[in-house]
Coordinates of C-alpha atoms in Angstrom, one line a residue:
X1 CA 0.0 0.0 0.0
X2 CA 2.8 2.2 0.5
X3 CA 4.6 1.8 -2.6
X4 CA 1.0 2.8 -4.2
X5 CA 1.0 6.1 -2.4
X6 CA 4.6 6.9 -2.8
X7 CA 4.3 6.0 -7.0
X8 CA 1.3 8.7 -7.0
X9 CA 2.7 10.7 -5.0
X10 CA 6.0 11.1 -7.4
X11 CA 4.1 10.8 -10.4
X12 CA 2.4 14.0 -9.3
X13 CA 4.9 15.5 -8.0
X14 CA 7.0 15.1 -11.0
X15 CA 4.7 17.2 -13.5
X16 CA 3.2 14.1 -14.6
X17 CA -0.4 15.4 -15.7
X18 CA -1.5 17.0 -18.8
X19 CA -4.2 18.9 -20.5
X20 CA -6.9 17.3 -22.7
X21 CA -8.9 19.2 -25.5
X22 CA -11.7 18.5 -28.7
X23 CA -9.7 19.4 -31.7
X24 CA -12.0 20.1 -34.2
X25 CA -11.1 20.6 -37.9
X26 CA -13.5 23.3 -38.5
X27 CA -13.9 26.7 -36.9
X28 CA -16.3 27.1 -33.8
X29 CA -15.8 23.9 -32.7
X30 CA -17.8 22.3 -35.6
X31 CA -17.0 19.5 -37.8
X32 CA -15.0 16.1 -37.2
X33 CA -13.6 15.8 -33.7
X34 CA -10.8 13.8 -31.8
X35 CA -9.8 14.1 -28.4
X36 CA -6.5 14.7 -27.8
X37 CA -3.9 14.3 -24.5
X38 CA -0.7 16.2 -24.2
X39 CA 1.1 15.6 -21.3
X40 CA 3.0 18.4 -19.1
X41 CA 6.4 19.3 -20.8
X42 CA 5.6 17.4 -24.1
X43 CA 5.1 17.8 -28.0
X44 CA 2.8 15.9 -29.6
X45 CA 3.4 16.4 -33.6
X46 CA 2.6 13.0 -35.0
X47 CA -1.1 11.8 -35.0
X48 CA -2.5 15.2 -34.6
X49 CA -4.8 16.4 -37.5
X50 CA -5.3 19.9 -38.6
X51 CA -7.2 21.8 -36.2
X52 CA -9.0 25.2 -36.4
X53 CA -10.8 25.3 -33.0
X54 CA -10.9 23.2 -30.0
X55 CA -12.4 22.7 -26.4
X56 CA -10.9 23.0 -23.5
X57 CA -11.5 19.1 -21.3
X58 CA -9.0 19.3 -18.7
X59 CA -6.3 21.4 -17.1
X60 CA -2.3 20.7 -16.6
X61 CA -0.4 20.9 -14.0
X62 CA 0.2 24.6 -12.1
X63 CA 2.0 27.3 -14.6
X64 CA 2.0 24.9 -17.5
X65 CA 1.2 26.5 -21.2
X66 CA -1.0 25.2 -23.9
X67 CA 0.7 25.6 -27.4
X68 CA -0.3 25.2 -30.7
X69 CA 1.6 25.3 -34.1
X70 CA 1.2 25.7 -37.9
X71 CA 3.9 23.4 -38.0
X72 CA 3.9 19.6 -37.0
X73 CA 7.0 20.1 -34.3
X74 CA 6.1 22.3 -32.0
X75 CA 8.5 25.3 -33.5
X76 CA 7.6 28.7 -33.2
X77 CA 9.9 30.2 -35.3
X78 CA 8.8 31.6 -38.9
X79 CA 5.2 30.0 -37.7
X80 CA 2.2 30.7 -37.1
X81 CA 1.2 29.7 -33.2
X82 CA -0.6 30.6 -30.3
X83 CA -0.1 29.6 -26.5
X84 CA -2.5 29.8 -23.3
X85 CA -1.8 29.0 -19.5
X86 CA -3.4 25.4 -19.2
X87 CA -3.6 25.2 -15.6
X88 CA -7.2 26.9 -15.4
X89 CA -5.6 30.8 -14.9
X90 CA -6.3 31.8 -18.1
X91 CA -9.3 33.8 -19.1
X92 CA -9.7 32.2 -23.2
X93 CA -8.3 28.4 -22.2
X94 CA -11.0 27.5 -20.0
X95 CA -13.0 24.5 -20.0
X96 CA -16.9 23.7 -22.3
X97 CA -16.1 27.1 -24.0
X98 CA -14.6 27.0 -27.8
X99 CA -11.3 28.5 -28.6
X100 CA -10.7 29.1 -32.5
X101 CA -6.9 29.3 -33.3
X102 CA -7.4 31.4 -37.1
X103 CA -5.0 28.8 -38.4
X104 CA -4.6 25.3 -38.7
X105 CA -2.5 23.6 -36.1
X106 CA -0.9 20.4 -36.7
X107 CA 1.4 20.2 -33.4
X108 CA 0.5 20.9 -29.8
X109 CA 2.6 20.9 -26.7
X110 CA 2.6 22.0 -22.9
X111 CA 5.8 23.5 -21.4
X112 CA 6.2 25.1 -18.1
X113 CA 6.2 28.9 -17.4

């Protein structure tokens, strides 16, 4: 019972949550829909298919960020991208509501503040 609490207790400890969202591949949340998981200080930029809006599931750990990226790596640079805290402090990343991006993102990630 120990080892239960003490591999929850580290695995919480250690940033090792994530945020979930409904990417949708039309605007305003319309359209085709997959839920997608990206853990806490991760990229996810195979598997993810263009998205133009999402909602908001769940929330990451404390002062993560929510990226997303015209590219399909997670790279800023010469891109077009957008980021949000995904811990539930932001007033546009919150959860049931629908975000539109104004681009199509093809890579998503969460890194820390």
């Amino acid at each position: 019972m120990h080892l239960a609490k003490a591999l929850t207790l580290f695995c919480l400890s250690s940033g090792a949550l994530s945020f979930k969202i409904r990417a949708f591949r039309e605007g305003d949340c319309k359209g085709e829909a997959t839920e997608i998981n990206i853990w806490d200080n991760t990229c996810k930029g195979s598997g993810v298919p263009k998205t133009l809006s999402f909602e908001v599931l769940s929330y990451g750990a404390h002062r993560q960020r929510a990226g997303f990226y015209s590219d399909g790596s997670c790279n800023a640079l010469g891109r077009e991208w957008v980021d949000y805290f995904a811990d539930g402090g932001s007033n546009v990343f919150k959860k049931g509501g629908c975000i539109n991006l104004g681009f199509g993102a093809y890579s998503m990630g969460s890194r820390s503040a």
